[in-house]
Amino acid sequence: MSLQANNLEEGVRLLKLSLEVEPNQPNAFSNLGLALSALGRLDEALSSYELAIKLKPDYAEAFNNRGNVLRDMNRLDLALASYEQAIALKPGYAQALNNRGNALYDLGRLNDALASYDRAIALNPDFAEAFNNRANTLRDLKRLDEALASCERALALKPGFAEAFNNLGNVLRDLGQLDSALAGYERAISLKPDYAEALNNRGNALRAAKRLDEALTSYDQAVAARSDFAQAHNNRGNVLRDLKRLDEALASYDRAITFRPDFAEAHNNRGNALRDLKRLNEALEGYRQAIALKPDFMEAFYNCGNALRDLKRWDEALVSYDHALALKSNYAEALNNRGNVLRDLKRREEALANYDQAIILKPDFAEAFYNRSNVLTDLRRLDDALKNCEHAIALNPKYAEAFNKCGHILSDLNKLDQALAAYDRAIALKPDFAEAVNDRGNVLRDLKRLDEALASYDHAIALKPDFAGAYWNKSIFKILVGDYPEGWQLFEWRWKIESGIQAKRDFAQPLWLGQESIADKTILLHAEQGFGDSIQFCRYAPMVEALGAKVIIEVPEALLSLLSSLKGNFTIVERGKPLPSFDLHCPLMSLPLAFQTTTTTIPAAIPYLFVNPLKQRKWQERLAPKTMPRVGLVWSGSADHENDHNRSIPAALIEPLTRLPLEFHSLQKEIRPSDTLALHKHNKIISHQEDIDDFSDTAALAQQMDLIISVDTSIAHLAGALGKPLWVLLPFTPDYRWMLDRDDSPWYPTAGLLRQSRAGDWSNVVADATERLARLFR
């Protein structure tokens, strides 16, 4: 026990002895209350003041001190009433007016508090404490210049007033004058070295100045001065989170909550650290605890929405953002993130509306313009997307992510050199930006600067050794250039990509990649990605069966009938239906790895898929006798395919081809509204989309063709698997399976490849196809 505490205890003992001798001493009871209050024995202090008042009902000082104890006990309404009684008894009681202001401040009645301080100062113009408290209130009212003047007046009256220097620092920090604020805190600490509040506030200013290590030291000093200082433990957690020391941050938030279990802000910040640690369900619980403690805590609702989005619980995320917006309708950040969830839900027009609202509220909101560009890209409004991205950069010239996004858009627009410059700028701003380095590799690949592309992928991996996207792109690159052994090995990284090529199947049975014997085992081969992928890689099923395994093949409904034509004793199951029991599984696209495929060992015996005889007769009858060569055409694939802008051709561009005296048939099940006018105008392509139910129908129709000309879609794979003569029209940078700089395919012996000579320009491909077609059938 300190000397001061010893003296107080002795004072209490002597006062009690005096009151035993003479109990009718109101002053003694009041003094006893002061001593007990200083010792933290608030209930006893309150009782002493009550006895003083009972003995002397007009004892204004006792009512004032009683109010102080009640305020310390957080019984604010009773404290306020006690101060009112003191003032009623003694209207010129400046100290009571000051204390009344403190109670009103605690109750959030800031204007009433200010009026109370002003009355105290009017009575006592030299009342430094009242000027200091007035400054706090003006600061909370955002009247910062007046708050600054009030602080300065307090210090002029009382130059050694540490609390006023602390508050001066707070006001200067709010004014953005961080160096001056730090000087204020330093002066407060020099006057009072164990001043925990000033040490904490100095930490806040240092954190705002990005002097994070110094901020951490200041918070450490604050909690050393007062170990139960929950706010300092919370702020210490914040700076540790800034420093990416997340486990330590979490421990600091836990200490804050230990000392103050109802500390909503600490629960919220603890949730943020847990979210950073990818412990999303725990983060969610932290936010919900914060909301339970503080139902109007809009930031916690906002953060809860962020965690729910991370968990892909999008509808719940929307509800959480809506709660935040109900509490603060002009919450631009919540509108922005709500837009992100709507984009996740593919409700793109609604997403744009949310971003637009955010921008109206906050015209310099660079992130909202950036996110708006993402949705516009999804909608293939690439020119608008680019403008929005460039506007985000104009608002924030150091916005590395926006430069990277510009690179994506420019690449989609086939402005490859400009895309490369954008990626270079992103990396210059953020040298450890692995995603931009990876994307730079893609554009270098598209420019056929192959050595540089590979170096970029390797650099991205060096920056981020678990970067699945970079490994995936490196795998694509390796397969594209014919390095199949490494390419197919790296291809397995596809399952770890966060955005997901496709979700990994969570089977209890082990994955088979060719290492162990499967003789007398049952193996499930399951489809993934697109229809064309399944058609291309189902060729391996007979090889799996030849290893002595019983084979189950799971495919989408549209492929069920077609793959039933595979030669072998297979069980074909529709995806989504109950599966028979099996011992092992392998995705179809992992089979090249399982069989250690190289460019010279591709199983290319064709045909390996066959036409249903009944459907073949149906199409023979439907098309009637052939009077001229028939050519099947496919100029576009699914509009939802991520590479559709690169691989599909507008129908109007293939019109020169259809001028030849041949019979042209569309093999497409879907024709885009944008192509309908061109097709009607020339009326040279016979459409069958209403008569095609699944791929076995398409196969039977394709069988009637003398030649199939197709862009890179599933029908190109179908034609190749059927062994039909096939020309594949390819973009400048093709999909990995078509490789580079060759006019044939090791996967499909009957296929010829016609490639763009310039990115985005189909004119040479159509001209080449037209010339070849004229020669072939003249």
PDB file of C-alpha atoms in Angstrom, residues 414-526:
ATOM      1  CA  ASN A 414      -6.584  -6.703 -77.018  1.00  0.00           C
ATOM      2  CA  LYS A 415      -4.521  -3.597 -76.238  1.00  0.00           C
ATOM      3  CA  LEU A 416      -1.722  -5.773 -75.000  1.00  0.00           C
ATOM      4  CA  ASP A 417       1.117  -3.249 -74.918  1.00  0.00           C
ATOM      5  CA  GLN A 418      -1.011  -0.812 -72.934  1.00  0.00           C
ATOM      6  CA  ALA A 419      -2.051  -3.644 -70.614  1.00  0.00           C
ATOM      7  CA  LEU A 420       1.594  -4.467 -69.986  1.00  0.00           C
ATOM      8  CA  ALA A 421       2.316  -0.822 -69.126  1.00  0.00           C
ATOM      9  CA  ALA A 422      -0.574  -0.822 -66.652  1.00  0.00           C
ATOM     10  CA  TYR A 423       0.739  -3.961 -64.927  1.00  0.00           C
ATOM     11  CA  ASP A 424       4.213  -2.458 -64.793  1.00  0.00           C
ATOM     12  CA  ARG A 425       2.797   0.640 -63.100  1.00  0.00           C
ATOM     13  CA  ALA A 426       0.915  -1.475 -60.549  1.00  0.00           C
ATOM     14  CA  ILE A 427       4.114  -3.354 -59.708  1.00  0.00           C
ATOM     15  CA  ALA A 428       6.154  -0.138 -59.488  1.00  0.00           C
ATOM     16  CA  LEU A 429       3.686   1.119 -56.888  1.00  0.00           C
ATOM     17  CA  LYS A 430       3.587  -2.183 -55.022  1.00  0.00           C
ATOM     18  CA  PRO A 431       6.648  -4.318 -55.764  1.00  0.00           C
ATOM     19  CA  ASP A 432       5.318  -7.284 -53.780  1.00  0.00           C
ATOM     20  CA  PHE A 433       2.012  -7.288 -55.704  1.00  0.00           C
ATOM     21  CA  ALA A 434       2.096 -10.959 -56.659  1.00  0.00           C
ATOM     22  CA  GLU A 435      -1.285 -10.823 -58.424  1.00  0.00           C
ATOM     23  CA  ALA A 436      -0.089  -8.075 -60.764  1.00  0.00           C
ATOM     24  CA  VAL A 437       3.166  -9.929 -61.472  1.00  0.00           C
ATOM     25  CA  ASN A 438       1.087 -13.017 -62.323  1.00  0.00           C
ATOM     26  CA  ASP A 439      -1.247 -11.022 -64.577  1.00  0.00           C
ATOM     27  CA  ARG A 440       1.788  -9.450 -66.242  1.00  0.00           C
ATOM     28  CA  GLY A 441       2.862 -12.989 -67.088  1.00  0.00           C
ATOM     29  CA  ASN A 442      -0.452 -13.585 -68.856  1.00  0.00           C
ATOM     30  CA  VAL A 443      -0.127 -10.534 -71.093  1.00  0.00           C
ATOM     31  CA  LEU A 444       3.494 -11.404 -71.881  1.00  0.00           C
ATOM     32  CA  ARG A 445       2.273 -14.882 -72.827  1.00  0.00           C
ATOM     33  CA  ASP A 446      -0.382 -13.296 -75.065  1.00  0.00           C
ATOM     34  CA  LEU A 447       2.357 -11.171 -76.657  1.00  0.00           C
ATOM     35  CA  LYS A 448       4.309 -14.438 -77.152  1.00  0.00           C
ATOM     36  CA  ARG A 449       7.204 -13.097 -75.103  1.00  0.00           C
ATOM     37  CA  LEU A 450       7.418 -16.540 -73.617  1.00  0.00           C
ATOM     38  CA  ASP A 451      10.619 -16.415 -71.591  1.00  0.00           C
ATOM     39  CA  GLU A 452       9.499 -13.199 -69.913  1.00  0.00           C
ATOM     40  CA  ALA A 453       6.060 -14.680 -69.223  1.00  0.00           C
ATOM     41  CA  LEU A 454       7.571 -17.695 -67.475  1.00  0.00           C
ATOM     42  CA  ALA A 455       9.879 -15.439 -65.457  1.00  0.00           C
ATOM     43  CA  SER A 456       6.854 -13.418 -64.355  1.00  0.00           C
ATOM     44  CA  TYR A 457       5.003 -16.506 -63.117  1.00  0.00           C
ATOM     45  CA  ASP A 458       8.090 -17.639 -61.225  1.00  0.00           C
ATOM     46  CA  HIS A 459       8.489 -14.169 -59.718  1.00  0.00           C
ATOM     47  CA  ALA A 460       4.845 -14.194 -58.557  1.00  0.00           C
ATOM     48  CA  ILE A 461       5.398 -17.578 -56.911  1.00  0.00           C
ATOM     49  CA  ALA A 462       8.581 -16.316 -55.226  1.00  0.00           C
ATOM     50  CA  LEU A 463       6.617 -13.382 -53.816  1.00  0.00           C
ATOM     51  CA  LYS A 464       3.763 -15.605 -52.676  1.00  0.00           C
ATOM     52  CA  PRO A 465       4.805 -19.252 -52.440  1.00  0.00           C
ATOM     53  CA  ASP A 466       1.249 -20.530 -51.951  1.00  0.00           C
ATOM     54  CA  PHE A 467      -0.160 -18.499 -54.876  1.00  0.00           C
ATOM     55  CA  ALA A 468      -2.407 -21.053 -56.575  1.00  0.00           C
ATOM     56  CA  GLY A 469      -3.323 -18.677 -59.403  1.00  0.00           C
ATOM     57  CA  ALA A 470       0.312 -18.269 -60.440  1.00  0.00           C
ATOM     58  CA  TYR A 471       0.935 -22.011 -60.349  1.00  0.00           C
ATOM     59  CA  TRP A 472      -2.237 -22.499 -62.409  1.00  0.00           C
ATOM     60  CA  ASN A 473      -1.121 -19.971 -65.028  1.00  0.00           C
ATOM     61  CA  LYS A 474       2.309 -21.536 -65.120  1.00  0.00           C
ATOM     62  CA  SER A 475       0.661 -24.922 -65.715  1.00  0.00           C
ATOM     63  CA  ILE A 476      -1.378 -23.495 -68.601  1.00  0.00           C
ATOM     64  CA  PHE A 477       1.769 -21.924 -70.019  1.00  0.00           C
ATOM     65  CA  LYS A 478       3.707 -25.173 -69.789  1.00  0.00           C
ATOM     66  CA  ILE A 479       0.983 -27.170 -71.553  1.00  0.00           C
ATOM     67  CA  LEU A 480       0.645 -24.421 -74.175  1.00  0.00           C
ATOM     68  CA  VAL A 481       4.357 -24.678 -75.076  1.00  0.00           C
ATOM     69  CA  GLY A 482       4.320 -28.489 -75.005  1.00  0.00           C
ATOM     70  CA  ASP A 483       6.003 -29.140 -71.639  1.00  0.00           C
ATOM     71  CA  TYR A 484       3.355 -31.647 -70.616  1.00  0.00           C
ATOM     72  CA  PRO A 485       5.111 -33.407 -67.697  1.00  0.00           C
ATOM     73  CA  GLU A 486       5.490 -30.236 -65.620  1.00  0.00           C
ATOM     74  CA  GLY A 487       2.327 -28.661 -67.004  1.00  0.00           C
ATOM     75  CA  TRP A 488      -0.034 -31.456 -65.979  1.00  0.00           C
ATOM     76  CA  GLN A 489       1.669 -31.755 -62.590  1.00  0.00           C
ATOM     77  CA  LEU A 490       1.121 -28.040 -61.902  1.00  0.00           C
ATOM     78  CA  PHE A 491      -2.433 -28.313 -63.268  1.00  0.00           C
ATOM     79  CA  GLU A 492      -3.460 -29.826 -59.911  1.00  0.00           C
ATOM     80  CA  TRP A 493      -3.120 -26.365 -58.344  1.00  0.00           C
ATOM     81  CA  ARG A 494      -6.496 -25.546 -59.906  1.00  0.00           C
ATOM     82  CA  TRP A 495      -8.254 -26.881 -56.818  1.00  0.00           C
ATOM     83  CA  LYS A 496      -6.594 -24.312 -54.584  1.00  0.00           C
ATOM     84  CA  ILE A 497      -7.632 -21.240 -56.537  1.00  0.00           C
ATOM     85  CA  GLU A 498      -9.860 -19.143 -54.254  1.00  0.00           C
ATOM     86  CA  SER A 499     -12.186 -17.967 -57.013  1.00  0.00           C
ATOM     87  CA  GLY A 500     -12.425 -21.602 -58.024  1.00  0.00           C
ATOM     88  CA  ILE A 501     -12.205 -23.038 -61.521  1.00  0.00           C
ATOM     89  CA  GLN A 502     -14.628 -25.482 -59.963  1.00  0.00           C
ATOM     90  CA  ALA A 503     -15.141 -26.559 -56.370  1.00  0.00           C
ATOM     91  CA  LYS A 504     -13.093 -29.563 -55.378  1.00  0.00           C
ATOM     92  CA  ARG A 505     -15.225 -32.623 -54.701  1.00  0.00           C
ATOM     93  CA  ASP A 506     -15.046 -33.627 -51.070  1.00  0.00           C
ATOM     94  CA  PHE A 507     -15.030 -37.405 -51.392  1.00  0.00           C
ATOM     95  CA  ALA A 508     -14.066 -39.669 -48.502  1.00  0.00           C
ATOM     96  CA  GLN A 509     -12.407 -42.015 -51.005  1.00  0.00           C
ATOM     97  CA  PRO A 510      -8.785 -41.258 -51.967  1.00  0.00           C
ATOM     98  CA  LEU A 511      -7.749 -39.397 -55.107  1.00  0.00           C
ATOM     99  CA  TRP A 512      -6.022 -41.525 -57.727  1.00  0.00           C
ATOM    100  CA  LEU A 513      -3.333 -39.905 -59.848  1.00  0.00           C
ATOM    101  CA  GLY A 514      -1.764 -43.020 -61.293  1.00  0.00           C
ATOM    102  CA  GLN A 515       0.624 -43.978 -58.511  1.00  0.00           C
ATOM    103  CA  GLU A 516      -1.050 -47.136 -57.202  1.00  0.00           C
ATOM    104  CA  SER A 517      -2.595 -50.188 -58.810  1.00  0.00           C
ATOM    105  CA  ILE A 518      -6.334 -50.014 -59.398  1.00  0.00           C
ATOM    106  CA  ALA A 519      -6.781 -53.609 -60.494  1.00  0.00           C
ATOM    107  CA  ASP A 520     -10.048 -54.990 -59.129  1.00  0.00           C
ATOM    108  CA  LYS A 521     -10.973 -51.560 -57.758  1.00  0.00           C
ATOM    109  CA  THR A 522     -13.922 -49.353 -58.641  1.00  0.00           C
ATOM    110  CA  ILE A 523     -12.933 -45.841 -59.663  1.00  0.00           C
ATOM    111  CA  LEU A 524     -15.124 -42.812 -60.239  1.00  0.00           C
ATOM    112  CA  LEU A 525     -14.085 -40.507 -63.090  1.00  0.00           C
ATOM    113  CA  HIS A 526     -15.955 -37.257 -62.670  1.00  0.00           C
TER     114      HIS A 526
END
